XYZ file of C-alpha atoms in Angstrom:
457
model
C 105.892 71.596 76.221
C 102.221 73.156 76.964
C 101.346 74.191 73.276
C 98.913 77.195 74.458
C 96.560 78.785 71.895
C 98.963 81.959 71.219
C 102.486 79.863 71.619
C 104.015 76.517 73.036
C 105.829 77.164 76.359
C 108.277 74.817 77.729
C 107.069 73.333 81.610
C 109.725 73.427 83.981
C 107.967 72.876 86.998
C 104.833 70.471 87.365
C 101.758 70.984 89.591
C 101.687 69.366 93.235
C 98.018 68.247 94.323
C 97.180 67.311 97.552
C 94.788 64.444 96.691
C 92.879 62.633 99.675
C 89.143 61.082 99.999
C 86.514 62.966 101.184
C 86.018 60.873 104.470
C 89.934 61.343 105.323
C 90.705 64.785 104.420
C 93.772 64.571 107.054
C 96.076 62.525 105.113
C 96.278 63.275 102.159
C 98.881 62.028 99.361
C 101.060 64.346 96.954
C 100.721 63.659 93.088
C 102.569 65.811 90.478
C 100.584 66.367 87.268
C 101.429 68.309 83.635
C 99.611 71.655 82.794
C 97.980 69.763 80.182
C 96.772 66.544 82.007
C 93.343 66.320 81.888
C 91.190 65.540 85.150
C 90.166 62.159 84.028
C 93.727 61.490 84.455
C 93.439 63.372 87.954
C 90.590 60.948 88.873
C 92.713 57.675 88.032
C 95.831 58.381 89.996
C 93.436 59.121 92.504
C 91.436 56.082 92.290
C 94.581 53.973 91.684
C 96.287 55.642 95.063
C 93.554 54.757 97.337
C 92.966 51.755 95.882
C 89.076 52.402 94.567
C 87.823 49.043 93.415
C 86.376 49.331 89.547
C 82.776 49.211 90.280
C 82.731 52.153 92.646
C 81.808 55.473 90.991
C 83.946 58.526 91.950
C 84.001 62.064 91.450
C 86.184 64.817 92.239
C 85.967 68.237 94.189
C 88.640 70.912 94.665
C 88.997 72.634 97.517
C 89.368 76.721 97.930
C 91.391 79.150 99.415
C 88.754 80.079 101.207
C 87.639 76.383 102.571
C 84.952 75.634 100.100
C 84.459 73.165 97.537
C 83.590 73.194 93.577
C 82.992 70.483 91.787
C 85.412 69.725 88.740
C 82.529 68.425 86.629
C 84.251 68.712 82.730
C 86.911 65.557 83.108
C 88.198 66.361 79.572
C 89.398 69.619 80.991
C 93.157 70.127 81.280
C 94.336 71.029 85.254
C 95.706 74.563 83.114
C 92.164 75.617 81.823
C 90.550 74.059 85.257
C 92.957 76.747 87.328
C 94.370 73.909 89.665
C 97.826 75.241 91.448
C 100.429 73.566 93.140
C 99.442 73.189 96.782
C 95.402 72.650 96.150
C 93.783 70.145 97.518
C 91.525 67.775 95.854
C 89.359 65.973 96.931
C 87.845 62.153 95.525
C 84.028 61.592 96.476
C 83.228 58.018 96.566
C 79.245 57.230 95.750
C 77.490 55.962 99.012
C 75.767 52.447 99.057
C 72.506 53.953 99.182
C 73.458 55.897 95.409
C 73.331 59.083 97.698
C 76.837 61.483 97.111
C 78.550 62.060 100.626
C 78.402 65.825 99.789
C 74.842 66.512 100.112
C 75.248 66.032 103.661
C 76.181 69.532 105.190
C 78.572 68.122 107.751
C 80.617 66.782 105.045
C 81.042 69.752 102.457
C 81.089 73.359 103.825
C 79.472 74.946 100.982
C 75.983 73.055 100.448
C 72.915 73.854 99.279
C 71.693 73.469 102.776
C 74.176 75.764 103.870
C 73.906 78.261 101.869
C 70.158 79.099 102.386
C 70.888 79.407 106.061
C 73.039 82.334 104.925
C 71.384 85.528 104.063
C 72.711 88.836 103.000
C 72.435 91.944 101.242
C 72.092 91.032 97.145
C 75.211 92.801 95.033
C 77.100 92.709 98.338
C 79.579 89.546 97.352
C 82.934 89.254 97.221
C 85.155 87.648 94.739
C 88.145 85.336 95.327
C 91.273 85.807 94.296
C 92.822 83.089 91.704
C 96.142 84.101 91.752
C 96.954 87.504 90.452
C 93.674 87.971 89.686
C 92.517 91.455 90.999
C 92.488 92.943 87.596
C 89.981 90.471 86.776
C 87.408 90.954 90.059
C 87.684 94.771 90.264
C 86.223 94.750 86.601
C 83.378 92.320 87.155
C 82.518 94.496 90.267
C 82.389 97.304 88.131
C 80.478 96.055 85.748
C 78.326 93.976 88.223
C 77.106 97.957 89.606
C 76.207 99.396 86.587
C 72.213 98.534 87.375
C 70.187 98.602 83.983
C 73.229 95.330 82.543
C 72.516 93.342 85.585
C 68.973 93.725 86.203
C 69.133 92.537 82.406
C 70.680 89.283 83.311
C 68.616 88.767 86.499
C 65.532 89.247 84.986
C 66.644 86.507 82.207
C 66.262 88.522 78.981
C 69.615 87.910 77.548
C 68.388 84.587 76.552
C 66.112 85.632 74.102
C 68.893 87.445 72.624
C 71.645 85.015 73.089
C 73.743 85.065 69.664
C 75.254 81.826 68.527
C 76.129 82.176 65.015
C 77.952 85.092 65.071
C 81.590 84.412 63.818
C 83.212 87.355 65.986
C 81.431 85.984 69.280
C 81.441 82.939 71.503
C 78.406 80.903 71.056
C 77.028 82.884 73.908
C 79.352 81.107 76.060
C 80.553 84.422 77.696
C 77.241 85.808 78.523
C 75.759 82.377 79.663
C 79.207 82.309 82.110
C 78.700 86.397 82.866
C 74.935 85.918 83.591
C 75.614 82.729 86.222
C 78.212 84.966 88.255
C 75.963 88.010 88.544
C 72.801 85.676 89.815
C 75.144 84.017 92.218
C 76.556 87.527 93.268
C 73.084 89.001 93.516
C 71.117 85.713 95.240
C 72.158 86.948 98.646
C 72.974 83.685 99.932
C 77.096 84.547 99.628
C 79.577 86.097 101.511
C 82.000 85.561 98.298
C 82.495 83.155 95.716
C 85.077 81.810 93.434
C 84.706 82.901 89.493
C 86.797 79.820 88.275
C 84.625 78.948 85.798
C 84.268 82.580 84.423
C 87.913 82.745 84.595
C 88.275 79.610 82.759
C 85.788 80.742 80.089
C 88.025 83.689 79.571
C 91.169 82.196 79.216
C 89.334 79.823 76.439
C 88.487 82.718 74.260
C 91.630 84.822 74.882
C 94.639 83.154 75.786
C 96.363 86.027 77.112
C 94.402 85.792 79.957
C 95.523 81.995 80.704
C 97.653 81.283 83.668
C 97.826 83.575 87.268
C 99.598 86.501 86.259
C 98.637 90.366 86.363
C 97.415 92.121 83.759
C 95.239 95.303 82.802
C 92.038 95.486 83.943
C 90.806 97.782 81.383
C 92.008 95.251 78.769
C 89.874 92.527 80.739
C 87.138 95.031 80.384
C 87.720 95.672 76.844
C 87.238 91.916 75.764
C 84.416 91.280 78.500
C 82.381 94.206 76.825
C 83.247 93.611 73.391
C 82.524 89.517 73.788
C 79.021 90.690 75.768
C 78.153 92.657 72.784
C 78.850 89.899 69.964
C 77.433 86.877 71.968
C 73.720 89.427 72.661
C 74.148 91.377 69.149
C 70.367 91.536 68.314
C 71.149 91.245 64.652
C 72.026 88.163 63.055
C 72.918 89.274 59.833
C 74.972 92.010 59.425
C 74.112 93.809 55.901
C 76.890 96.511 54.244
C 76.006 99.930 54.398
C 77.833 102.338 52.450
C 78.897 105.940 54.392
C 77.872 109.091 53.212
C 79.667 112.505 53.252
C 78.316 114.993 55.489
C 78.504 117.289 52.766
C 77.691 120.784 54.698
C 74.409 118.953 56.813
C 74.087 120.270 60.378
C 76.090 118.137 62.680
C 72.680 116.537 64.442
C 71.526 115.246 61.107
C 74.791 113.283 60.097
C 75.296 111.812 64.038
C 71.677 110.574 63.635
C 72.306 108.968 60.621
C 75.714 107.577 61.639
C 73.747 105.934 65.092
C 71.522 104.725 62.691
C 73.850 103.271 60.510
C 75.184 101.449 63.512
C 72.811 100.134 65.023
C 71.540 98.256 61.558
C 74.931 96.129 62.387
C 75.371 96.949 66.176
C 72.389 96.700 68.459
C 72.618 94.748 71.803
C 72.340 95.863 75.582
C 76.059 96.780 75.590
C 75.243 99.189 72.218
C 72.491 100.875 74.291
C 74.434 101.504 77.812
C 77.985 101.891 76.798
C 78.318 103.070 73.027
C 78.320 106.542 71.810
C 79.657 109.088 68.934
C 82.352 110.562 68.720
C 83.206 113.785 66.520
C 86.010 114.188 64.020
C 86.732 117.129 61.795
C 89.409 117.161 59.144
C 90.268 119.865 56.911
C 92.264 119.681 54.291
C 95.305 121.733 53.941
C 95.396 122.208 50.433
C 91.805 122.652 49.086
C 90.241 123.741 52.822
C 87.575 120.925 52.568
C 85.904 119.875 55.701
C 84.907 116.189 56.611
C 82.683 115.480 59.433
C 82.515 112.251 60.747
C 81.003 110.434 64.278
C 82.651 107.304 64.845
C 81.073 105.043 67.354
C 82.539 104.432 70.615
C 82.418 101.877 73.381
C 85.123 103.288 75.756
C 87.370 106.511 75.035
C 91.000 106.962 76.965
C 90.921 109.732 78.144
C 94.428 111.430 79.910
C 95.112 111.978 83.505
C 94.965 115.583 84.725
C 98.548 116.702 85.610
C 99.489 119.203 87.471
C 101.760 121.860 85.743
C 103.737 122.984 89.364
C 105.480 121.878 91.563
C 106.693 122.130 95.337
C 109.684 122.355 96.552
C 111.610 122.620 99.872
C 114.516 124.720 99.594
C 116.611 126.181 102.753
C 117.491 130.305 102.190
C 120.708 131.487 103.765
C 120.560 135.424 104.473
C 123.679 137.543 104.837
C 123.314 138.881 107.911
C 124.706 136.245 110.396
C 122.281 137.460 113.331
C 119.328 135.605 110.370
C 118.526 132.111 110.840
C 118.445 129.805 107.967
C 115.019 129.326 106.616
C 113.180 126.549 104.814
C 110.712 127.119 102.328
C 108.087 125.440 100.494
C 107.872 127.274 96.749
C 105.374 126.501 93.911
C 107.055 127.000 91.037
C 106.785 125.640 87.739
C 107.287 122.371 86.281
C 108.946 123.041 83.208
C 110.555 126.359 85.206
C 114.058 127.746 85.690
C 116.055 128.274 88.396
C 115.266 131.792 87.467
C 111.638 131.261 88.269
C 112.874 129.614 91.715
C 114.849 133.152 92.847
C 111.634 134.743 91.806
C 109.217 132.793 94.084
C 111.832 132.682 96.991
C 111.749 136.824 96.197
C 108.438 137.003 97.270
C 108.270 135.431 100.576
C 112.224 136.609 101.508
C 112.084 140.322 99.879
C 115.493 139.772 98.881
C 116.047 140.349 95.232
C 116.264 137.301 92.900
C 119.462 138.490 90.958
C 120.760 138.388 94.857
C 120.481 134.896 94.963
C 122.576 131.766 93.755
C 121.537 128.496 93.865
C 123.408 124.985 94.489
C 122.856 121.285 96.032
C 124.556 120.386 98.897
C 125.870 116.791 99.663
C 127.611 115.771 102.384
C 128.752 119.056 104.002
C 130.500 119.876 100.343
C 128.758 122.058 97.174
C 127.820 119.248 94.625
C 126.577 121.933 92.016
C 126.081 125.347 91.778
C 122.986 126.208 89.386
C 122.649 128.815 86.467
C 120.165 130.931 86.722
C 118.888 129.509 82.713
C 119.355 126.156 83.980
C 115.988 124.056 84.093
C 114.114 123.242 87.365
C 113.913 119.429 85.763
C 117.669 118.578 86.656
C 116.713 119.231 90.208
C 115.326 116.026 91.643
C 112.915 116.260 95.383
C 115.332 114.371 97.345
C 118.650 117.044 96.418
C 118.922 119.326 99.265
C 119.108 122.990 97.826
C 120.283 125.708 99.647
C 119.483 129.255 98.214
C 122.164 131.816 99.577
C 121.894 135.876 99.339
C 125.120 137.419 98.055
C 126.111 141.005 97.458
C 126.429 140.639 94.273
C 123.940 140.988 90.992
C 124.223 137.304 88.947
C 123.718 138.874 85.837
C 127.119 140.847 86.307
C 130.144 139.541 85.293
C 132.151 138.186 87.636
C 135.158 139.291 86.141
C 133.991 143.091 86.827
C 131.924 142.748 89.836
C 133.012 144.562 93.099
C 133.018 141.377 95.468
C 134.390 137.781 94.540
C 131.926 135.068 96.240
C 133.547 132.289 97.798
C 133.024 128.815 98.776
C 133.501 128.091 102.480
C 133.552 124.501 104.188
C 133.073 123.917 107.584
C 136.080 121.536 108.938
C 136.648 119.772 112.291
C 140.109 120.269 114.231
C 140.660 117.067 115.548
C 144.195 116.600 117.480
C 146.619 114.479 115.958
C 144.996 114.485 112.899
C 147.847 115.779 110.017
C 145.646 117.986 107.240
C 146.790 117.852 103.603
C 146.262 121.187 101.390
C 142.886 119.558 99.764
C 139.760 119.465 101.638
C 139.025 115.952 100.811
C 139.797 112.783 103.179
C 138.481 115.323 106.163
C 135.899 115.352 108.248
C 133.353 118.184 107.809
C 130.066 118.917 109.420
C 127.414 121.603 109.128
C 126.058 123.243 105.604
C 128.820 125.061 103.675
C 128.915 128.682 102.941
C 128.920 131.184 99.963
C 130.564 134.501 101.392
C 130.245 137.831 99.221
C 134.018 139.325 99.957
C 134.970 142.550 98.468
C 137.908 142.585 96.058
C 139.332 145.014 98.456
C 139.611 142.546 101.415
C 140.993 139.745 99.399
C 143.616 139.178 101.811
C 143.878 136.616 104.524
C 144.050 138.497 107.693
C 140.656 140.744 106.248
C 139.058 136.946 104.991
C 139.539 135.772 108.135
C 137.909 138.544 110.574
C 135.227 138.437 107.328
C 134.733 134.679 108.299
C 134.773 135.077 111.968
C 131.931 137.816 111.763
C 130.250 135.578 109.271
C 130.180 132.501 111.882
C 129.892 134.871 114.745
C-alpha cells in the first residue's frame, strides 16, 4: 500500500530499473523496487549486485529520455517523489582512486559542465521534457516563463530578498527557490531542453494531486504555481485584519482604490503586481432597492468560449420537375432553429416556397423520418443525410382536405429469380427514394404509374 498524502493506494505493479555501472552501461541488471523505496535502498541493491566492496564510495545517476543524466542527490527520497519509471536506467558511479568522480570527464556523461558551455543558444529558447503525461505541466511553465517583467525578476535575483518562509499558507520558499532554478537554466542559453524533475517533484510535495504521470489541467497547475509564487514572495509578513467598508453612494474610483489598498496591506508580492486585479460586483436588493458595490480582487477570471449561434448544414433539394437535377446545399441556419427556419433558408437560394417543402432523413435507400415543420433543428445530427423535396402541396394544409396525396416511392431492383413478398423489406434497393405530389384525381394505378414513369423519365 503507497499511503500518499491525499489517500493510501494499493501497488499492483512494482517499478523495473535497469541498474548498471557507469563504466559498463551495456549490461545492465533488472531490479524491481516499491513506489515508496527510498534511493538509499536503490544504492544498496546496486552496490550488493555488482559486488561494490564497503570502502568504495558510490553514487547514483539516472538516465533520461533524452540520453542525459541527473544526479539523484536526496537518498531519503522515495523512487515515487524522485519520478523513477519502470524501464529507466540508473546508473551507479563508483569514486575514482584519485577521489576524482568518473562523471566530470565529458566522454563519460553526456551532459557535463564541459559540455554544456560548448553549447550556445538563444536564452528563453529551451525546451522541456516530457515526464510522462506531463504536457499540462510544461505548456504552463512556458507560459509563465514569457511573461518578461516575472522572469527578469528571478534572473536578476530579487526574489531572494523577498523570499517568505514563515508564512503558514506557503512553502518555505521552496516553490520559488525550485521556479527560479528552472527559469535560469531555461534562460542560460547553454540548453537545447532540460528535464524539470525536480520542479515536478517539488510540486507533487506540496499538492499531491499532482503526484504520479497522469494528465491533468493545466490551468489548475497554473492556479497552484501562481498562488504558491505569491505566498512563498508575499512582501508582508504579518498579515493584520482590516475591516470592509460599505461603499455607501462613493464614486466607483474611490471605493476600488480603497479596496487595492486594502489588499495590498495583506497581499503584495510580484505576482500581486503583474497578475491581480478588481473586479466589480453590484447587488441590489429586491425588496428595499439598496445597492452594494464591491471590487473583489482577482488573480485569474474564467472567462467563456465564444460560440457560435448557427450552424451549416448540407442538405440535398429535390425539385419537381424531373428535367431538374438534385441539388446540394450548404444553409446557415440557426442553432436552436426549426425545420421551419431550414425551408426558409433553402427558399432563398431555390425560390421555391418553404410551405412547398417537406423534409426527411434518408438511410439506406428507405425514409428513416419525415420532419415537422415545428420540429427542432437539434434532433438533426451532421452526419443524417437530409433530403428536402418540393411538393405541390402547402404543409400547413390538412392533408385530409388537400387536392394531392404525397407519396412515398422506393426505388427497387428486378433481379430474376428473385420471388418479391408484398413488403418492401428483405429487398434490394438502390438510389434516393422519392416523395411524389399525386392528385386525388389520379389515385389509380394505371394514372400512378404513367405519373411515376414521367417522374423517373
Amino acid at each position: 500500500v503507497v499511503d500518499l498524502p491525499s489517500m493510501p493506494k494499493v501497488e499492483v505493479y512494482l517499478v523495473d530499473l535497469y541498474l548498471c555501472q557507469h563504466n559498463d552501461m551495456d549490461n545492465p541488471v533488472v531490479a524491481s523496487f516499491s513506489r515508496v523505496d527510498i534511493i538509499d535502498n536503490v544504492l544498496k541493491e546496486a552496490r550488493r549486485l555488482f559486488s561494490v566492496p564497503p570502502e568504495e564510495e558510490t553514487r547514483l545517476w539516472v538516465k533520461n529520455a533524452d540520453g542525459s543524466c541527473e544526479r539523484l542527490r536526496n537518498l531519503q527520497m522515495t523512487v515515487l517523489d524522485a519520478c523513477l519509471s519502470s524501464g529507466q536506467m540508473v546508473i551507479m558511479e563508483s569514486r575514482s582512486k584519485d577521489g576524482t568522480w568518473p562523471s566530470s570527464r565529458p566522454h563519460i556523461m553526456k551532459n557535463s559542465v564541459e559540455d554544456e558551455e560548448l553549447y550556445q543558444g538563444q536564452p528563453g529558447v529551451c525546451g522541456l521534457t516530457n515526464l510522462g503525461n506531463t504536457c499540462f505541466m510544461n505548456s504552463a511553465l512556458q507560459c509563465l516563463s514569457n511573461v518578461p517583467s516575472l522572469t527578469e525578476y528571478f534572473l536578476k535575483n530579487c526574489y531572494l530578498e523577498e523570499l517568505n518562509f514563515t508564512n503558514p499558507l506557503g512553502m518555505k520558499g521552496e516553490i520559488a527557490e525550485a521556479y527560479a532554478d528552472l527559469i535560469k537554466q531555461q534562460w542560460s542559453g547553454h540548453h537545447r531542453s532540460i528535464v524539470p524533475r525536480m520542479f515536478k517533484t517539488k510540486v507533487g510535495h506540496f499538492a499531491s494531486q499532482f503526484l504520479g504521470y497522469q494528465q491533468h489541467d493545466s490551468q489548475e497547475l497554473l492556479s497552484f504555481l501562481l498562488d504558491g509564487l505569491h505566498e512563498d514572495l508575499n512582501r508582508v509578513k504579518k498579515k493584520e485584519y482590516i475591516e470592509l467598508k460599505d461603499a455607501a453612494g462613493r464614486p466607483d474610483e474611490e471605493v476600488a482604490e480603497e479596496a487595492w489598498r486594502n489588499h495590498k496591506r495583506r497581499n503584495d508580492s510580484i505576482i500581486v503586481d503583474i497578475f491581480h486585479g478588481l473586479f466589480k460586483s453590484t447587488l441590489v436588493c429586491p425588496e428595499c432597492g439598496k445597492v452594494s458595490v464591491t471590487f473583489d480582487p482577482f488573480c485569474y477570471l474564467s472567462v467563456p468560449l465564444p460560440v457560435s449561434k448557427e450552424r451549416v448544414m448540407e442538405i440535398f433539394f429535390v425539385y419537381m420537375d424531373p428535367s431538374k437535377k438534385p441539388e446540394q446545399h450548404r444553409l446557415i441556419v440557426p442553432k436552436a432553429g426549426k425545420v421551419l427556419d431550414l425551408c426558409r433558408a433553402l427558399s432563398k437560394h431555390t425560390g421555391v416556397p418553404s410551405e412547398r417543402m417537406m423534409v426527411a432523413d434518408v438511410f439506406s435507400h428507405r425514409f428513416y423520418k419525415i420532419y415537422q415543420t415545428e420540429e427542432s433543428l437539434s434532433c438533426i445530427l451532421d452526419r443524417d443525410d437530409i433530403f428536402i423535396y418540393e411538393v405541390s402541396v402547402s404543409t400547413q394544409e390538412d392533408p385530409a382536405t388537400a387536392d394531392a396525396v404525397v407519396l412515398p416511392v422506393y426505388l427497387r431492383e428486378c433481379t430474376h429469380g428473385r420471388e418479391y413478398s408484398d413488403t418492401y423489406y428483405g429487398v434490394m434497393l438502390f438510389g434516393h427514394p422519392l416523395l411524389v405530389s399525386v392528385p386525388r384525381e389520379q389515385l389509380s394505378w394505371d394514372a400512378l404509374y404513367q405519373l411515376l414513369l414521367h417522374r423517373l423519365s
